[in-house]
mmCIF file of C-alpha atoms in Angstrom:
data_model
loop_
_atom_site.group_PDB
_atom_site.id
_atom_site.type_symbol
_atom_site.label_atom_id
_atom_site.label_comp_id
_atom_site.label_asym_id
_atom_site.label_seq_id
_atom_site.Cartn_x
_atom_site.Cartn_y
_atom_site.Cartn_z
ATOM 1 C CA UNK A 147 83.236 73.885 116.518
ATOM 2 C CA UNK A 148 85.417 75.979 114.281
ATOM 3 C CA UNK A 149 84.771 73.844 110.901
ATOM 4 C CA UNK A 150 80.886 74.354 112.019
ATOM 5 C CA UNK A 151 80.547 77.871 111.991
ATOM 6 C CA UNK A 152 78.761 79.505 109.010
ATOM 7 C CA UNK A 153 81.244 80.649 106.084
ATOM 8 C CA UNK A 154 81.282 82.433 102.727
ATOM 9 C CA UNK A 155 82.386 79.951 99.726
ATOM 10 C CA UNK A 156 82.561 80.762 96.107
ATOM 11 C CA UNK A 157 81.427 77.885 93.402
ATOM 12 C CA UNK A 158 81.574 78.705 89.789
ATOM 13 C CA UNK A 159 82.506 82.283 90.433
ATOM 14 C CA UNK A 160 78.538 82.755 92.867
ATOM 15 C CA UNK A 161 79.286 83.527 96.359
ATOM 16 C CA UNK A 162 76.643 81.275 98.248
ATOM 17 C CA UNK A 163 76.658 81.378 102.841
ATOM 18 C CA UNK A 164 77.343 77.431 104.021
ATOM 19 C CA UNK A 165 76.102 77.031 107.299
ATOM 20 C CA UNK A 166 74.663 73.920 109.436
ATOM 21 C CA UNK A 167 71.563 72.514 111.194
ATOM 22 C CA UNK A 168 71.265 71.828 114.714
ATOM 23 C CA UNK A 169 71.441 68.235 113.538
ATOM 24 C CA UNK A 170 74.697 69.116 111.791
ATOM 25 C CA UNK A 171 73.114 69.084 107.719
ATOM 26 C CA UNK A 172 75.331 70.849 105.404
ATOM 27 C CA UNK A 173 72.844 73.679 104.400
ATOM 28 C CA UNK A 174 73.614 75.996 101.224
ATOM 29 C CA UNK A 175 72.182 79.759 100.603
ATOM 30 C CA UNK A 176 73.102 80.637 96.933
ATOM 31 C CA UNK A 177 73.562 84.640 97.087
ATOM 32 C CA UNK A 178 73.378 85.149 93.357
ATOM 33 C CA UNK A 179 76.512 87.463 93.127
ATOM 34 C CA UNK A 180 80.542 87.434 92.420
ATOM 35 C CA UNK A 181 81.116 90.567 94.384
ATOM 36 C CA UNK A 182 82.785 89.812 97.550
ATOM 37 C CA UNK A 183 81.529 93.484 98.815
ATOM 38 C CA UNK A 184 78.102 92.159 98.179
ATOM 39 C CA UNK A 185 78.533 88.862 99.671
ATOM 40 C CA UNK A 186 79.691 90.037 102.959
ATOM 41 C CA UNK A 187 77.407 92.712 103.404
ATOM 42 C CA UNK A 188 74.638 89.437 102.893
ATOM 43 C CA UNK A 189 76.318 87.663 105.633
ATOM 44 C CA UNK A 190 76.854 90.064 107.778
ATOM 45 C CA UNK A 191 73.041 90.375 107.798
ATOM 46 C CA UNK A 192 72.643 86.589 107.685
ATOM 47 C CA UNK A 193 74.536 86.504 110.935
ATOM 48 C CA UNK A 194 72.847 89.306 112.545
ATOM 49 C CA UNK A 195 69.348 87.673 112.336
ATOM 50 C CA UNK A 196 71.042 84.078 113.380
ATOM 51 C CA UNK A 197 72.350 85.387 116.573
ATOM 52 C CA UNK A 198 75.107 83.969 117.993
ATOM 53 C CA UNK A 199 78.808 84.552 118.037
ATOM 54 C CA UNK A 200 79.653 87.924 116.331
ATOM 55 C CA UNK A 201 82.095 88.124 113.539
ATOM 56 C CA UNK A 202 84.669 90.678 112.780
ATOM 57 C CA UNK A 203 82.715 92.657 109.831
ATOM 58 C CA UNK A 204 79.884 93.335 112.739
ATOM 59 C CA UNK A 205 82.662 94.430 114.616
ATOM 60 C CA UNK A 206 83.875 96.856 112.093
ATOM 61 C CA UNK A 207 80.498 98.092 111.504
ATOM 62 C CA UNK A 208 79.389 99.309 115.041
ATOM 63 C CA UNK A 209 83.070 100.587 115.598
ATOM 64 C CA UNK A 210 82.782 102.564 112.230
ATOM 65 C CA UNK A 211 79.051 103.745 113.114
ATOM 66 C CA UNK A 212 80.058 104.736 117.129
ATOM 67 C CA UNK A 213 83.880 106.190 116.819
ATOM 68 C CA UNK A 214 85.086 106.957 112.487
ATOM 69 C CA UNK A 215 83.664 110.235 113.321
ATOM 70 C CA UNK A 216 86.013 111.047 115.869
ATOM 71 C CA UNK A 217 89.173 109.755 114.322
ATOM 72 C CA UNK A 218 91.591 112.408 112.558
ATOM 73 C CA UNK A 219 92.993 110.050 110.473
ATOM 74 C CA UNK A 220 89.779 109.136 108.969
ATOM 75 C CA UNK A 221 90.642 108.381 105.274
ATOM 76 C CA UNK A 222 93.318 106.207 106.088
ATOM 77 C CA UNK A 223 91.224 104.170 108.708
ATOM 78 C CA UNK A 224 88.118 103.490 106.247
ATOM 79 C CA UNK A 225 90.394 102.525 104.272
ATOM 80 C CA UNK A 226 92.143 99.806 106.301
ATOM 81 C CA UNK A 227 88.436 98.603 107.637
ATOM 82 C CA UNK A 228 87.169 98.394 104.222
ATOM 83 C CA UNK A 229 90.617 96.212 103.609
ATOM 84 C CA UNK A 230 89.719 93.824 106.891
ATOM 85 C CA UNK A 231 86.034 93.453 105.811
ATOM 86 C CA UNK A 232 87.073 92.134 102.896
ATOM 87 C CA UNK A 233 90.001 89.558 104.245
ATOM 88 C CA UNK A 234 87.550 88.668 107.454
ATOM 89 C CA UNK A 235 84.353 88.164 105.557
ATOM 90 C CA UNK A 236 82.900 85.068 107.913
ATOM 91 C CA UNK A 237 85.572 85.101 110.213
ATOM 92 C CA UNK A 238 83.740 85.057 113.831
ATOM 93 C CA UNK A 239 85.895 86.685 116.786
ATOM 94 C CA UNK A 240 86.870 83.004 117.912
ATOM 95 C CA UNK A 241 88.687 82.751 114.476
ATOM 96 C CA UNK A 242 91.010 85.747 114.896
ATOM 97 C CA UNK A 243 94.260 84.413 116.200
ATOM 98 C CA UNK A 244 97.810 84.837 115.445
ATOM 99 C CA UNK A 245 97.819 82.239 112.628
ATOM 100 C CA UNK A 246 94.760 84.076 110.977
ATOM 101 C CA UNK A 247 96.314 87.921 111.129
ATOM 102 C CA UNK A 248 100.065 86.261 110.227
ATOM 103 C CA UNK A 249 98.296 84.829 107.288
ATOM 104 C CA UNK A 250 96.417 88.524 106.737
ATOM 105 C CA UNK A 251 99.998 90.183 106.877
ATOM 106 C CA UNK A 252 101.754 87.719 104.316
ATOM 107 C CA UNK A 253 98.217 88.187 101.940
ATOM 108 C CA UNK A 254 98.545 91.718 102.062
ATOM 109 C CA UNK A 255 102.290 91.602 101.333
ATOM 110 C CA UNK A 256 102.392 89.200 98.477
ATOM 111 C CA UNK A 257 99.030 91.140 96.947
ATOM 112 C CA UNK A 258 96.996 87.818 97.236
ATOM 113 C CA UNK A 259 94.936 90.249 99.373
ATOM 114 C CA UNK A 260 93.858 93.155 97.499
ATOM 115 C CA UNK A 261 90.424 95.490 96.648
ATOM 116 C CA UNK A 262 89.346 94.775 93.158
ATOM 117 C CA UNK A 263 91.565 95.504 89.940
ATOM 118 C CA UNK A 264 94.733 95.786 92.287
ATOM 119 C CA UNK A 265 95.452 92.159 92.904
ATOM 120 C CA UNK A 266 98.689 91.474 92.796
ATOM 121 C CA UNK A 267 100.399 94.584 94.466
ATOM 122 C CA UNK A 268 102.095 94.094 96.962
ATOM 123 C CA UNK A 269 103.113 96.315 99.730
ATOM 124 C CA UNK A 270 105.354 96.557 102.794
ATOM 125 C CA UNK A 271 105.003 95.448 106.269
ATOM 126 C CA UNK A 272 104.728 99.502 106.611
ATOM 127 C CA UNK A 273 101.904 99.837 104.487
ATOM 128 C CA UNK A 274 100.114 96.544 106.430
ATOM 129 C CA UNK A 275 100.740 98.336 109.590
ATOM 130 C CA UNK A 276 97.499 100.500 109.188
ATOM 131 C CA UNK A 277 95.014 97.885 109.121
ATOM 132 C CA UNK A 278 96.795 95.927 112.084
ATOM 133 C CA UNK A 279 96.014 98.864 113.953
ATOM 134 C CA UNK A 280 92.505 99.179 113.001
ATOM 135 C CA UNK A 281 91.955 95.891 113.261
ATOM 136 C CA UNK A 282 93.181 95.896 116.870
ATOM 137 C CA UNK A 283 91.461 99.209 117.593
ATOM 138 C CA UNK A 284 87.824 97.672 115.917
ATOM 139 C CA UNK A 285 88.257 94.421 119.108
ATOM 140 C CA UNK A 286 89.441 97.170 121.789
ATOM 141 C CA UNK A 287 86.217 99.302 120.793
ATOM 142 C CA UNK A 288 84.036 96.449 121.236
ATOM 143 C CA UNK A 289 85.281 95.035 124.254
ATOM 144 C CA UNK A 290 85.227 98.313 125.268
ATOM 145 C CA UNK A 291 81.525 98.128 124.613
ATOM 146 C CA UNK A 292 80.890 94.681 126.226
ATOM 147 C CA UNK A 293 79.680 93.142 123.311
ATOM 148 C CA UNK A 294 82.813 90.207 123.405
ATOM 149 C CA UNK A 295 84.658 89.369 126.096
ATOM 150 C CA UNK A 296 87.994 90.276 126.720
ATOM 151 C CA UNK A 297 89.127 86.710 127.376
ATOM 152 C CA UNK A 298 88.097 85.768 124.021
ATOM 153 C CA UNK A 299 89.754 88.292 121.997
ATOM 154 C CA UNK A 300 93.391 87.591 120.501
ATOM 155 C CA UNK A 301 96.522 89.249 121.003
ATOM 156 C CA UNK A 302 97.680 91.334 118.242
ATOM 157 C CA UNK A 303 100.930 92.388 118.239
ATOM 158 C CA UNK A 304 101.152 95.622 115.827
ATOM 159 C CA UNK A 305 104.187 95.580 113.234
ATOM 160 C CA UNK A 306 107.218 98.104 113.947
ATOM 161 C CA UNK A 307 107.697 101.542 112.338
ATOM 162 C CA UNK A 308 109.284 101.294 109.247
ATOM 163 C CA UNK A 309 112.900 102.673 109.530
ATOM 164 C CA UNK A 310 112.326 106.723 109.102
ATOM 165 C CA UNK A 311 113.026 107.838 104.971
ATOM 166 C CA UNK A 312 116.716 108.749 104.430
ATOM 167 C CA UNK A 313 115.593 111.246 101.641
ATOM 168 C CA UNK A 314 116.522 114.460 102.289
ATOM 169 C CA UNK A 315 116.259 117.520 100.121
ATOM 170 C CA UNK A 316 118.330 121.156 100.592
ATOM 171 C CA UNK A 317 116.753 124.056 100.826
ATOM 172 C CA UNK A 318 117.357 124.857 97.458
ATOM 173 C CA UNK A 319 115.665 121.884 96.090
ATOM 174 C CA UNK A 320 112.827 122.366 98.146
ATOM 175 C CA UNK A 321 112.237 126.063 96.713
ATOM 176 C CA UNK A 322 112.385 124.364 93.140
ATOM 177 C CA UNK A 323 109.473 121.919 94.472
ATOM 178 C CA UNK A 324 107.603 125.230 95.747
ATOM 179 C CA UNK A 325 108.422 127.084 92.329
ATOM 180 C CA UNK A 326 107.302 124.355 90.403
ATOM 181 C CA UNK A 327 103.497 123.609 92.510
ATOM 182 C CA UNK A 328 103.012 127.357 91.655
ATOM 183 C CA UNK A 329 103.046 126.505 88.006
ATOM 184 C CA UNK A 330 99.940 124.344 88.525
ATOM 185 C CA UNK A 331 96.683 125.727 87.905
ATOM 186 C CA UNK A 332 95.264 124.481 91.133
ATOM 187 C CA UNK A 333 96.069 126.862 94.022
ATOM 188 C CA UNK A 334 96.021 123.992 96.642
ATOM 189 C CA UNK A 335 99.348 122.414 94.801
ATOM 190 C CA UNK A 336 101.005 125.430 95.688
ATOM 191 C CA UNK A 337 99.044 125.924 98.884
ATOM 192 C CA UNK A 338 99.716 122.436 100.466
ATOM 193 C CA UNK A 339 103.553 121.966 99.604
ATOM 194 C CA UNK A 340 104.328 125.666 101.314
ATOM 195 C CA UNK A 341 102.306 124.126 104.130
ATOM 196 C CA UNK A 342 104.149 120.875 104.878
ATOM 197 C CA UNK A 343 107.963 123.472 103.796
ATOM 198 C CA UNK A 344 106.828 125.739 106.304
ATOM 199 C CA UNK A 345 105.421 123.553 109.331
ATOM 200 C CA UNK A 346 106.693 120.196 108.734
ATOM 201 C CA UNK A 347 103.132 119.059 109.598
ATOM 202 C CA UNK A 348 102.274 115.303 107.806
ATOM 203 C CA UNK A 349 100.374 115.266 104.929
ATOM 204 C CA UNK A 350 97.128 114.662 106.600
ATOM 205 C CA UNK A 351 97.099 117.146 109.110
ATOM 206 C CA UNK A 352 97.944 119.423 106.216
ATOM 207 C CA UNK A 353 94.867 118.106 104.210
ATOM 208 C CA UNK A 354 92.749 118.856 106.737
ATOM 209 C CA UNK A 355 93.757 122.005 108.403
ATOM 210 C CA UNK A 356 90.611 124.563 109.029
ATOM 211 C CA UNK A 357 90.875 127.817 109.296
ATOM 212 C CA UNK A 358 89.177 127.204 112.644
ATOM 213 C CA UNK A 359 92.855 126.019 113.400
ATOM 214 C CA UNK A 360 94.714 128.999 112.186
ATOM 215 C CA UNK A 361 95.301 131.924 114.778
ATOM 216 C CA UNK A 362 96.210 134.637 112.903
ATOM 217 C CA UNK A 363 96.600 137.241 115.545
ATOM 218 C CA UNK A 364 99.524 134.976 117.614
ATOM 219 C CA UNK A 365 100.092 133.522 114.095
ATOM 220 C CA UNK A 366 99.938 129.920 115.492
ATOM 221 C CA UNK A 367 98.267 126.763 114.128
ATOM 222 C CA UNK A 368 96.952 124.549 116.236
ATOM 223 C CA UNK A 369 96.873 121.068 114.280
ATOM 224 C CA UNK A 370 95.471 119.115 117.064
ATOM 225 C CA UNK A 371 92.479 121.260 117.547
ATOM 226 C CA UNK A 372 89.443 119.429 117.284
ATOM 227 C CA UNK A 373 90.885 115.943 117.144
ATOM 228 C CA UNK A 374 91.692 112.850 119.947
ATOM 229 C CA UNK A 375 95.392 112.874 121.475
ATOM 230 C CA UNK A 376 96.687 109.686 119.519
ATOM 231 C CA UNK A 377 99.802 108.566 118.553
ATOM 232 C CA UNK A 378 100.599 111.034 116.124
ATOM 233 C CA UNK A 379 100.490 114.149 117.841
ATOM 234 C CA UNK A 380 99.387 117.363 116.165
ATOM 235 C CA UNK A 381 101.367 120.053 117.792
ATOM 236 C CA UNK A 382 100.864 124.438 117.458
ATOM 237 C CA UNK A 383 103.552 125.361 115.018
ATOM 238 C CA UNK A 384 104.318 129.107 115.178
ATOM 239 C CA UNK A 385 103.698 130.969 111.778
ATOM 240 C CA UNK A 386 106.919 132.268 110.350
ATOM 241 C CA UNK A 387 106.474 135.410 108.311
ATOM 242 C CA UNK A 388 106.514 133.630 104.878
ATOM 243 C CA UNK A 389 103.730 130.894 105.647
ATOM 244 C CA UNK A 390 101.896 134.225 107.843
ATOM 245 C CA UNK A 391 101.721 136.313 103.894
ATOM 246 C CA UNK A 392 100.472 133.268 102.010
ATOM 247 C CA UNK A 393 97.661 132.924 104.772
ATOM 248 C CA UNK A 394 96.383 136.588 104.543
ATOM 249 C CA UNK A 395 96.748 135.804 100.384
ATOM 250 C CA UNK A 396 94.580 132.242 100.998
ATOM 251 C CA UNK A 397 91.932 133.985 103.050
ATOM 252 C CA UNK A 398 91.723 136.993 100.765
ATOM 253 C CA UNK A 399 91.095 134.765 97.666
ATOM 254 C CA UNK A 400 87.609 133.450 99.913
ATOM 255 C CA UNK A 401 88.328 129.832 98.108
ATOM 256 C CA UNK A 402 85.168 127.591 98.516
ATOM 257 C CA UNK A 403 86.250 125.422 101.339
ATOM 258 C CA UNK A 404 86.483 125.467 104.714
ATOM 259 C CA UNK A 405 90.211 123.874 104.554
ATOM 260 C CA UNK A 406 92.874 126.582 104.605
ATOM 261 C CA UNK A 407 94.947 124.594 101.477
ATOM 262 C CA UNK A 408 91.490 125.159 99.676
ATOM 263 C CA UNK A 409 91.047 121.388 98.405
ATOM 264 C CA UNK A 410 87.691 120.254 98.202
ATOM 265 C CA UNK A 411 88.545 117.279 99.916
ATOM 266 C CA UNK A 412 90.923 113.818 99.618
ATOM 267 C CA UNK A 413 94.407 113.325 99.857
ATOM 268 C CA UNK A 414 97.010 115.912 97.613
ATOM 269 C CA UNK A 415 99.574 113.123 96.980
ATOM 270 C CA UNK A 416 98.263 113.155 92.995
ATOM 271 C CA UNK A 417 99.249 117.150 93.314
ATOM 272 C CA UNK A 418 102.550 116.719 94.772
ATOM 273 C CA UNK A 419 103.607 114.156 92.613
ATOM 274 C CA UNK A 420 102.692 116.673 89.737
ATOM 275 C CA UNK A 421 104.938 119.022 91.070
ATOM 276 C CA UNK A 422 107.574 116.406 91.535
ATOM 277 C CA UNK A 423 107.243 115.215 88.054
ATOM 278 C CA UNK A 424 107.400 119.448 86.928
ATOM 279 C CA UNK A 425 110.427 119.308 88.884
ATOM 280 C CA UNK A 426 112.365 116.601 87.718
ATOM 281 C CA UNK A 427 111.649 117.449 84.058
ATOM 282 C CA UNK A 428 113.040 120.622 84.123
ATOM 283 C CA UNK A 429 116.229 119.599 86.298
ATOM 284 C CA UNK A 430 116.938 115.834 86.200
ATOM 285 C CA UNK A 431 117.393 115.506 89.956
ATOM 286 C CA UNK A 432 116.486 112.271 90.841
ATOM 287 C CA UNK A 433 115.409 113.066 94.294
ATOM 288 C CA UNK A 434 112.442 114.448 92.815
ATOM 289 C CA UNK A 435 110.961 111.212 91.323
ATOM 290 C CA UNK A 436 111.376 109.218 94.533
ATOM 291 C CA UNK A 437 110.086 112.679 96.840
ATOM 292 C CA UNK A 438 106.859 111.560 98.624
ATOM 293 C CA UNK A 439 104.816 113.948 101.332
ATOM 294 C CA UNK A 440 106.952 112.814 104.125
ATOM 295 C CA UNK A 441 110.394 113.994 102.144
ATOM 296 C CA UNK A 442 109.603 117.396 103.435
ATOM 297 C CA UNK A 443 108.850 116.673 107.037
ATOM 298 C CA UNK A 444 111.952 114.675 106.927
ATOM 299 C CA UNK A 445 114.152 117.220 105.078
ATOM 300 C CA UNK A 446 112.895 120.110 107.578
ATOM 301 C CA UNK A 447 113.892 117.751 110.886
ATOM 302 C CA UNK A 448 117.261 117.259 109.215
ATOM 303 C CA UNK A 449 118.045 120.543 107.784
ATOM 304 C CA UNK A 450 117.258 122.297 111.285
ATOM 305 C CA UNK A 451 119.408 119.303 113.001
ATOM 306 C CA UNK A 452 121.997 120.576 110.563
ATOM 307 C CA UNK A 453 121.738 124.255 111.695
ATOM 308 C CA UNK A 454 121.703 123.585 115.134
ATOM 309 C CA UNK A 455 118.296 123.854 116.669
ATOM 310 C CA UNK A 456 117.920 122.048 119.739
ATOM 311 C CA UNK A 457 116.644 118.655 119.429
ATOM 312 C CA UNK A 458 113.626 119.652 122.155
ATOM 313 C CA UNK A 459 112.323 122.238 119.789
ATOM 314 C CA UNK A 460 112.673 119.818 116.469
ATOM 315 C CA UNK A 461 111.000 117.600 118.544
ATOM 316 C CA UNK A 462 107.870 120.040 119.815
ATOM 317 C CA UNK A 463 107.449 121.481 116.003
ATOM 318 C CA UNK A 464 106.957 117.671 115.015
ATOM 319 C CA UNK A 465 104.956 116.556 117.598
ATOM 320 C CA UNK A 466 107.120 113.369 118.355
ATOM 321 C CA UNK A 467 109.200 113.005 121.802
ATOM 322 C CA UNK A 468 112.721 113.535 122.285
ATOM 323 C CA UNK A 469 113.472 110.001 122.274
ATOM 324 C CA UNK A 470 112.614 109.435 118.896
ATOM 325 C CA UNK A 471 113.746 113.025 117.619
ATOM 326 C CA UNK A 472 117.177 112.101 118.875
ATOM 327 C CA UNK A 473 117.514 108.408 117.321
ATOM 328 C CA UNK A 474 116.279 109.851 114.044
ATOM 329 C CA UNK A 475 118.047 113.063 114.160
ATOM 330 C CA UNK A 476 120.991 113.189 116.470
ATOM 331 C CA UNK A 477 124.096 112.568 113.953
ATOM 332 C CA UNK A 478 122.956 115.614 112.088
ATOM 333 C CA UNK A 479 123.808 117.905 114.808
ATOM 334 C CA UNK A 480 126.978 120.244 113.961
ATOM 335 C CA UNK A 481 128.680 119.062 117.419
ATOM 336 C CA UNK A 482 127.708 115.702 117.397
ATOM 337 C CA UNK A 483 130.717 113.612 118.237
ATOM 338 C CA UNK A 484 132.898 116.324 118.439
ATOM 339 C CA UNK A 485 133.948 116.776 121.889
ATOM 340 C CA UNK A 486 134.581 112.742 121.944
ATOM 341 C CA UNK A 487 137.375 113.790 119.430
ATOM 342 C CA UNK A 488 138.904 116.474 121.148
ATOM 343 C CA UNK A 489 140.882 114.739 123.675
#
């Protein structure tokens, strides 16, 4: 029974495992610690020696051991399964329904559900998303594997795509962002914003582009090089002439990494929000302060909408169908409408 199944319970701030006899005694294993990291990573091996039904943390682990590797989105998707380790401590697979992942959701939205020292913040069905999808991907993995079976897993239903930004910078904006990341001392500042300007890659396809990627002699880069097909496509972008001079300028200054932005490693959204801040101090624009990563992917799709390119090509230099290109970006167009006007 559900009630019977071994479970992590905090008295007087100790995490301690309750589980039962075969006789059904309440039976009490007092782990000596207040660190929910700690006290999972006890259970987990509790319930690895017990046998038995698996719970989602075991789940997590072999997934993270047999496919994180593989994954190009790998920060954000540690990230998310260190998140579901911590909400589904004891849960065992026959746990995880639709009640218990509504109730993750609303945790994770009210901050109830939180690492350590952020309790409290909240965050947007958007920024749930994430973990919904590695949680689903961490029970399709081990189905996959035949360690549960598929009639006993639940049906998660992953949250809709937050409604595309509506910030949109001009050109001229954008070259005071550019302007501004050269002023840092850092060269990958500089390095990554002309990146996402120039390709409209996202931000983490720009954080980890290798020069392995890069073809200088047909100046293309191939994002998706080296990485699964997934939902996020990472297209070849053609080198235009500005982004082609910086190149020759990166690989000339031999920078100790093997990433082409020359960042030892992590995400850049500290460094562009230094630029943003640079930026908005010496002009006032309040686009700059609210500017994330994504601004300039979003700015380039509109301002080429604006100039005419075809919605195909928009579409191929983002690596997102047609369908979507045109729902996001169709109004932009110079002719849109306009022959429905002309009567």
């Amino acid at each position: 029974m559900k009630d019977k199944q071994p479970r992590l319970q905090q008295s007087a701030g100790q995490w301690q495992i309750i589980h039962y006899a075969d006789n059904g005694d309440r039976k009490v294993i007092h782990l000596g610690t207040h660190r929910i990291v700690d006290a999972s990573a006890r259970f987990y091996k509790f319930m690895e020696e017990r046998g038995g039904e698996k719970t989602v943390p075991m789940l997590i682990r072999d997934y993270e051991r047999e496919r994180l590797d593989e994954l190009a989105n790998f920060g954000q998707r540690l990230s998310s399964l260190r998140m579901l380790e911590l909400a589904f401590c004891d849960t065992v697979v026959s746990q995880l329904d639709a009640s218990t992942i509504n109730a993750f959701i609303a945790g994770r939205m009210s901050g109830a559900i939180a690492f350590a020292g952020r309790e409290g913040r909240k965050v947007t069905l958007g920024g749930v998303r994430p973990d919904i999808v590695a949680l689903k991907a961490v029970i399709t993995h081990a189905v996959k594997q035949n360690r549960i079976d598929v009639r006993a897993t639940p049906d998660i239903n992953i949250p809709k795509n937050p409604q595309p930004r509506s910030l949109v910078m001009t050109k001229g904006e954008i070259e005071t962002l550019i302007d501004d990341a050269y002023s840092i001392p850092c060269k990958w500042a500089f390095n990554f914003i002309m990146l996402l300007s120039q390709t409209a890659c996202r931000r983490g396809a720009a954080e980890s582009l290798l020069w392995s990627q890069v073809d200088m002699e047909n100046r293309l880069i191939n994002f998706g090089l080296g990485y699964e097909e997934s939902s996020k496509k990472r297209p070849v972008v053609p080198i235009n002439e500005r982004l082609f001079k910086l190149l020759e300028s990166i690989k000339g200054d031999r920078l100790p990494t093997d990433t082409v932005i020359g960042h030892p490693g992590g995400s850049m959204v500290y460094h562009f929000k230094m630029a943003c801040k640079l930026a908005f101090s010496r002009t006032g624009n309040i686009k700059f302060q609210k500017a994330s990563s994504h601004t300039m992917r979003h700015s380039w799709a509109t301002n080429a909408a604006r100039r005419g390119v075809p919605l195909a090509e928009i579409a191929a230099v983002l690596g997102d169908s047609v369908a979507v290109v045109s729902a996001n970006y169709l109004h932009f167009q110079p002719d849109y409408l306009r022959s429905a006007m002309e009567g």
